[in-house]
Amino acid sequence: TQLLEQSPQFLSIQEGENLTVYCNSSSVFSSLQWYRQEPGEGPVLLVTVVTGGEVKKLKRLTFQFGDARKDSSLHITAAQPGDTGLYLCAGDEGDTGGFKTIFGAGTRLFVKA
Amino acid sequence: DTGVSQNPRHKITKRGQNVTFRCDPISEHNRLYWYRQTLGQGPEFLTYFQNEAQLEKSRLLSDRFSAERPKGSFSTLEIQRTEQGDSAMYLCASTPGDRVGNIQYFGAGTRLSVL
């Protein structure tokens, strides 16, 4: 069974600080997605990365897919209180024959004003 | 289209009762997923459908759980003889299935509380 480990599990920072969240696995994924989830709601997609070494930027968020497609990181610059939420990475087995998606346990981010 | 819709949003039941949840995916999305999420954890995969065919089931899906997707449109998840350990958020997601990256669109979930 493929597993995705996210770190840190919890992060509390001041507005304006930078942070990086990590998503690691010993397995190769055909793609990785990052979602953000707020209390009482379903996850909402932020980005999907497909190519090893790929870097994508979404305003103050920068996503990177590891060269070997086993890990990914999310970097937030100048965090704002609106960034507060649960950040989830998810891996797609894809070309291993199925489309089962594995989620990490998430990183809960709290940005204080 | 307003996105993935799940009903009910909340369900409180007594142990031993049966419950059924419904998910209406985004129109023309051919792949539909069910997940279970407990507090402080990420969603755990339960099962998924490609059109009306159920292609994979997690070992988490015991004999008390059954899911259907008749005609490849909406889906239902039934839990028989509920137990307190079944208390969780049940999430549904759909995807077109034709794009690289398997982007999933989630509903708001059904929160189940078993007393």
JSON list of C-alpha atoms in Angstrom, two decimals, chain B:
[
{"chain": "B", "resi": 1, "resn": "ASP", "atom": "CA", "xyz": [-23.84, 22.96, -12.81]},
{"chain": "B", "resi": 2, "resn": "THR", "atom": "CA", "xyz": [-23.35, 23.72, -9.14]},
{"chain": "B", "resi": 3, "resn": "GLY", "atom": "CA", "xyz": [-20.77, 21.07, -8.36]},
{"chain": "B", "resi": 4, "resn": "VAL", "atom": "CA", "xyz": [-20.88, 17.83, -6.41]},
{"chain": "B", "resi": 5, "resn": "SER", "atom": "CA", "xyz": [-23.88, 17.60, -4.13]},
{"chain": "B", "resi": 6, "resn": "GLN", "atom": "CA", "xyz": [-24.16, 15.34, -1.10]},
{"chain": "B", "resi": 7, "resn": "ASN", "atom": "CA", "xyz": [-27.23, 14.63, 0.99]},
{"chain": "B", "resi": 8, "resn": "PRO", "atom": "CA", "xyz": [-27.87, 14.74, 3.81]},
{"chain": "B", "resi": 9, "resn": "ARG", "atom": "CA", "xyz": [-25.22, 17.09, 5.22]},
{"chain": "B", "resi": 10, "resn": "HIS", "atom": "CA", "xyz": [-25.63, 15.66, 8.68]},
{"chain": "B", "resi": 11, "resn": "LYS", "atom": "CA", "xyz": [-27.00, 12.37, 9.93]},
{"chain": "B", "resi": 12, "resn": "ILE", "atom": "CA", "xyz": [-27.43, 11.28, 13.53]},
{"chain": "B", "resi": 13, "resn": "THR", "atom": "CA", "xyz": [-28.42, 7.69, 14.09]},
{"chain": "B", "resi": 14, "resn": "LYS", "atom": "CA", "xyz": [-28.50, 5.08, 16.80]},
{"chain": "B", "resi": 15, "resn": "ARG", "atom": "CA", "xyz": [-26.12, 2.16, 16.78]},
{"chain": "B", "resi": 16, "resn": "GLY", "atom": "CA", "xyz": [-27.51, -0.73, 14.78]},
{"chain": "B", "resi": 17, "resn": "GLN", "atom": "CA", "xyz": [-29.55, 1.37, 12.38]},
{"chain": "B", "resi": 18, "resn": "ASN", "atom": "CA", "xyz": [-28.98, 1.49, 8.62]},
{"chain": "B", "resi": 19, "resn": "VAL", "atom": "CA", "xyz": [-28.13, 4.75, 6.87]},
{"chain": "B", "resi": 20, "resn": "THR", "atom": "CA", "xyz": [-27.88, 5.74, 3.23]},
{"chain": "B", "resi": 21, "resn": "PHE", "atom": "CA", "xyz": [-26.07, 8.72, 1.75]},
{"chain": "B", "resi": 22, "resn": "ARG", "atom": "CA", "xyz": [-26.46, 10.15, -1.72]},
{"chain": "B", "resi": 23, "resn": "CYS", "atom": "CA", "xyz": [-23.96, 11.83, -4.00]},
{"chain": "B", "resi": 24, "resn": "ASP", "atom": "CA", "xyz": [-24.79, 13.69, -7.20]},
{"chain": "B", "resi": 25, "resn": "PRO", "atom": "CA", "xyz": [-21.60, 14.25, -9.19]},
{"chain": "B", "resi": 26, "resn": "ILE", "atom": "CA", "xyz": [-20.89, 16.97, -11.71]},
{"chain": "B", "resi": 27, "resn": "SER", "atom": "CA", "xyz": [-22.71, 16.16, -14.93]},
{"chain": "B", "resi": 28, "resn": "GLU", "atom": "CA", "xyz": [-20.74, 14.03, -17.38]},
{"chain": "B", "resi": 29, "resn": "HIS", "atom": "CA", "xyz": [-18.05, 13.17, -14.84]},
{"chain": "B", "resi": 30, "resn": "ASN", "atom": "CA", "xyz": [-17.57, 9.47, -15.41]},
{"chain": "B", "resi": 31, "resn": "ARG", "atom": "CA", "xyz": [-15.52, 8.67, -12.31]},
{"chain": "B", "resi": 32, "resn": "LEU", "atom": "CA", "xyz": [-16.92, 8.92, -8.78]},
{"chain": "B", "resi": 33, "resn": "TYR", "atom": "CA", "xyz": [-15.12, 8.35, -5.47]},
{"chain": "B", "resi": 34, "resn": "TRP", "atom": "CA", "xyz": [-16.20, 7.79, -1.88]},
{"chain": "B", "resi": 35, "resn": "TYR", "atom": "CA", "xyz": [-13.91, 8.64, 1.03]},
{"chain": "B", "resi": 36, "resn": "ARG", "atom": "CA", "xyz": [-14.18, 8.60, 4.81]},
{"chain": "B", "resi": 37, "resn": "GLN", "atom": "CA", "xyz": [-12.50, 11.26, 6.90]},
{"chain": "B", "resi": 38, "resn": "THR", "atom": "CA", "xyz": [-12.11, 11.30, 10.66]},
{"chain": "B", "resi": 39, "resn": "LEU", "atom": "CA", "xyz": [-11.00, 14.24, 12.77]},
{"chain": "B", "resi": 40, "resn": "GLY", "atom": "CA", "xyz": [-7.40, 15.21, 12.21]},
{"chain": "B", "resi": 41, "resn": "GLN", "atom": "CA", "xyz": [-6.90, 12.83, 9.30]},
{"chain": "B", "resi": 42, "resn": "GLY", "atom": "CA", "xyz": [-6.92, 13.05, 5.54]},
{"chain": "B", "resi": 43, "resn": "PRO", "atom": "CA", "xyz": [-9.63, 11.37, 3.49]},
{"chain": "B", "resi": 44, "resn": "GLU", "atom": "CA", "xyz": [-9.36, 7.57, 3.36]},
{"chain": "B", "resi": 45, "resn": "PHE", "atom": "CA", "xyz": [-10.26, 5.93, 0.08]},
{"chain": "B", "resi": 46, "resn": "LEU", "atom": "CA", "xyz": [-13.31, 3.66, 0.24]},
{"chain": "B", "resi": 47, "resn": "THR", "atom": "CA", "xyz": [-14.25, 2.90, -3.35]},
{"chain": "B", "resi": 48, "resn": "TYR", "atom": "CA", "xyz": [-14.58, 4.32, -6.83]},
{"chain": "B", "resi": 49, "resn": "PHE", "atom": "CA", "xyz": [-16.75, 3.91, -9.91]},
{"chain": "B", "resi": 50, "resn": "GLN", "atom": "CA", "xyz": [-16.00, 4.30, -13.56]},
{"chain": "B", "resi": 51, "resn": "ASN", "atom": "CA", "xyz": [-19.47, 5.05, -14.93]},
{"chain": "B", "resi": 52, "resn": "GLU", "atom": "CA", "xyz": [-21.66, 2.36, -13.31]},
{"chain": "B", "resi": 53, "resn": "ALA", "atom": "CA", "xyz": [-18.84, -0.12, -12.68]},
{"chain": "B", "resi": 54, "resn": "GLN", "atom": "CA", "xyz": [-17.35, -0.32, -9.19]},
{"chain": "B", "resi": 55, "resn": "LEU", "atom": "CA", "xyz": [-13.67, -0.85, -9.98]},
{"chain": "B", "resi": 56, "resn": "GLU", "atom": "CA", "xyz": [-11.99, -0.95, -6.59]},
{"chain": "B", "resi": 57, "resn": "LYS", "atom": "CA", "xyz": [-12.97, -1.28, -2.96]},
{"chain": "B", "resi": 58, "resn": "SER", "atom": "CA", "xyz": [-10.80, -0.61, 0.05]},
{"chain": "B", "resi": 59, "resn": "ARG", "atom": "CA", "xyz": [-10.39, -3.18, 2.80]},
{"chain": "B", "resi": 60, "resn": "LEU", "atom": "CA", "xyz": [-11.91, -0.46, 4.98]},
{"chain": "B", "resi": 61, "resn": "LEU", "atom": "CA", "xyz": [-15.19, -1.20, 3.23]},
{"chain": "B", "resi": 62, "resn": "SER", "atom": "CA", "xyz": [-16.51, -4.03, 5.37]},
{"chain": "B", "resi": 63, "resn": "ASP", "atom": "CA", "xyz": [-19.48, -6.21, 4.48]},
{"chain": "B", "resi": 64, "resn": "ARG", "atom": "CA", "xyz": [-21.71, -3.67, 6.20]},
{"chain": "B", "resi": 65, "resn": "PHE", "atom": "CA", "xyz": [-20.85, -1.07, 3.57]},
{"chain": "B", "resi": 66, "resn": "SER", "atom": "CA", "xyz": [-22.22, -1.09, 0.04]},
{"chain": "B", "resi": 67, "resn": "ALA", "atom": "CA", "xyz": [-22.09, 1.47, -2.72]},
{"chain": "B", "resi": 68, "resn": "GLU", "atom": "CA", "xyz": [-23.96, 1.68, -5.98]},
{"chain": "B", "resi": 69, "resn": "ARG", "atom": "CA", "xyz": [-23.98, 3.92, -8.99]},
{"chain": "B", "resi": 70, "resn": "PRO", "atom": "CA", "xyz": [-26.93, 2.87, -11.14]},
{"chain": "B", "resi": 71, "resn": "LYS", "atom": "CA", "xyz": [-26.84, 4.23, -14.68]},
{"chain": "B", "resi": 72, "resn": "GLY", "atom": "CA", "xyz": [-23.52, 5.89, -13.99]},
{"chain": "B", "resi": 73, "resn": "SER", "atom": "CA", "xyz": [-25.07, 9.02, -12.55]},
{"chain": "B", "resi": 74, "resn": "PHE", "atom": "CA", "xyz": [-25.72, 9.54, -8.83]},
{"chain": "B", "resi": 75, "resn": "SER", "atom": "CA", "xyz": [-24.29, 7.18, -6.25]},
{"chain": "B", "resi": 76, "resn": "THR", "atom": "CA", "xyz": [-25.43, 5.90, -2.88]},
{"chain": "B", "resi": 77, "resn": "LEU", "atom": "CA", "xyz": [-23.40, 4.63, 0.05]},
{"chain": "B", "resi": 78, "resn": "GLU", "atom": "CA", "xyz": [-25.25, 2.45, 2.53]},
{"chain": "B", "resi": 79, "resn": "ILE", "atom": "CA", "xyz": [-24.00, 1.42, 5.95]},
{"chain": "B", "resi": 80, "resn": "GLN", "atom": "CA", "xyz": [-25.89, -1.39, 7.63]},
{"chain": "B", "resi": 81, "resn": "ARG", "atom": "CA", "xyz": [-25.96, -2.03, 11.37]},
{"chain": "B", "resi": 82, "resn": "THR", "atom": "CA", "xyz": [-24.02, 1.13, 12.12]},
{"chain": "B", "resi": 83, "resn": "GLU", "atom": "CA", "xyz": [-21.38, 1.13, 14.84]},
{"chain": "B", "resi": 84, "resn": "GLN", "atom": "CA", "xyz": [-19.95, 4.04, 16.80]},
{"chain": "B", "resi": 85, "resn": "GLY", "atom": "CA", "xyz": [-16.68, 3.64, 14.89]},
{"chain": "B", "resi": 86, "resn": "ASP", "atom": "CA", "xyz": [-18.54, 4.53, 11.70]},
{"chain": "B", "resi": 87, "resn": "SER", "atom": "CA", "xyz": [-18.88, 8.11, 12.92]},
{"chain": "B", "resi": 88, "resn": "ALA", "atom": "CA", "xyz": [-17.00, 10.23, 10.40]},
{"chain": "B", "resi": 89, "resn": "MET", "atom": "CA", "xyz": [-17.34, 12.61, 7.48]},
{"chain": "B", "resi": 90, "resn": "TYR", "atom": "CA", "xyz": [-18.18, 10.76, 4.28]},
{"chain": "B", "resi": 91, "resn": "LEU", "atom": "CA", "xyz": [-16.94, 12.58, 1.21]},
{"chain": "B", "resi": 92, "resn": "CYS", "atom": "CA", "xyz": [-17.82, 12.09, -2.42]},
{"chain": "B", "resi": 93, "resn": "ALA", "atom": "CA", "xyz": [-15.76, 13.35, -5.34]},
{"chain": "B", "resi": 94, "resn": "SER", "atom": "CA", "xyz": [-16.09, 13.21, -9.10]},
{"chain": "B", "resi": 95, "resn": "THR", "atom": "CA", "xyz": [-13.70, 13.67, -11.96]},
{"chain": "B", "resi": 96, "resn": "PRO", "atom": "CA", "xyz": [-14.01, 13.78, -15.74]},
{"chain": "B", "resi": 97, "resn": "GLY", "atom": "CA", "xyz": [-11.49, 10.96, -15.90]},
{"chain": "B", "resi": 98, "resn": "ASP", "atom": "CA", "xyz": [-10.01, 12.23, -19.13]},
{"chain": "B", "resi": 99, "resn": "ARG", "atom": "CA", "xyz": [-7.39, 14.63, -17.82]},
{"chain": "B", "resi": 100, "resn": "VAL", "atom": "CA", "xyz": [-3.89, 13.97, -16.62]},
{"chain": "B", "resi": 101, "resn": "GLY", "atom": "CA", "xyz": [-3.68, 14.44, -12.89]},
{"chain": "B", "resi": 102, "resn": "ASN", "atom": "CA", "xyz": [-7.03, 12.91, -11.87]},
{"chain": "B", "resi": 103, "resn": "ILE", "atom": "CA", "xyz": [-8.37, 16.21, -10.54]},
{"chain": "B", "resi": 104, "resn": "GLN", "atom": "CA", "xyz": [-11.22, 15.50, -8.17]},
{"chain": "B", "resi": 105, "resn": "TYR", "atom": "CA", "xyz": [-14.07, 17.81, -7.25]},
{"chain": "B", "resi": 106, "resn": "PHE", "atom": "CA", "xyz": [-15.42, 17.19, -3.78]},
{"chain": "B", "resi": 107, "resn": "GLY", "atom": "CA", "xyz": [-18.81, 17.61, -2.26]},
{"chain": "B", "resi": 108, "resn": "ALA", "atom": "CA", "xyz": [-19.23, 19.16, 1.19]},
{"chain": "B", "resi": 109, "resn": "GLY", "atom": "CA", "xyz": [-19.64, 15.73, 2.74]},
{"chain": "B", "resi": 110, "resn": "THR", "atom": "CA", "xyz": [-22.13, 13.97, 4.99]},
{"chain": "B", "resi": 111, "resn": "ARG", "atom": "CA", "xyz": [-21.23, 14.00, 8.66]},
{"chain": "B", "resi": 112, "resn": "LEU", "atom": "CA", "xyz": [-22.42, 10.82, 10.37]},
{"chain": "B", "resi": 113, "resn": "SER", "atom": "CA", "xyz": [-22.76, 10.57, 14.12]},
{"chain": "B", "resi": 114, "resn": "VAL", "atom": "CA", "xyz": [-23.60, 7.15, 15.55]},
{"chain": "B", "resi": 115, "resn": "LEU", "atom": "CA", "xyz": [-24.87, 7.31, 19.13]}
]
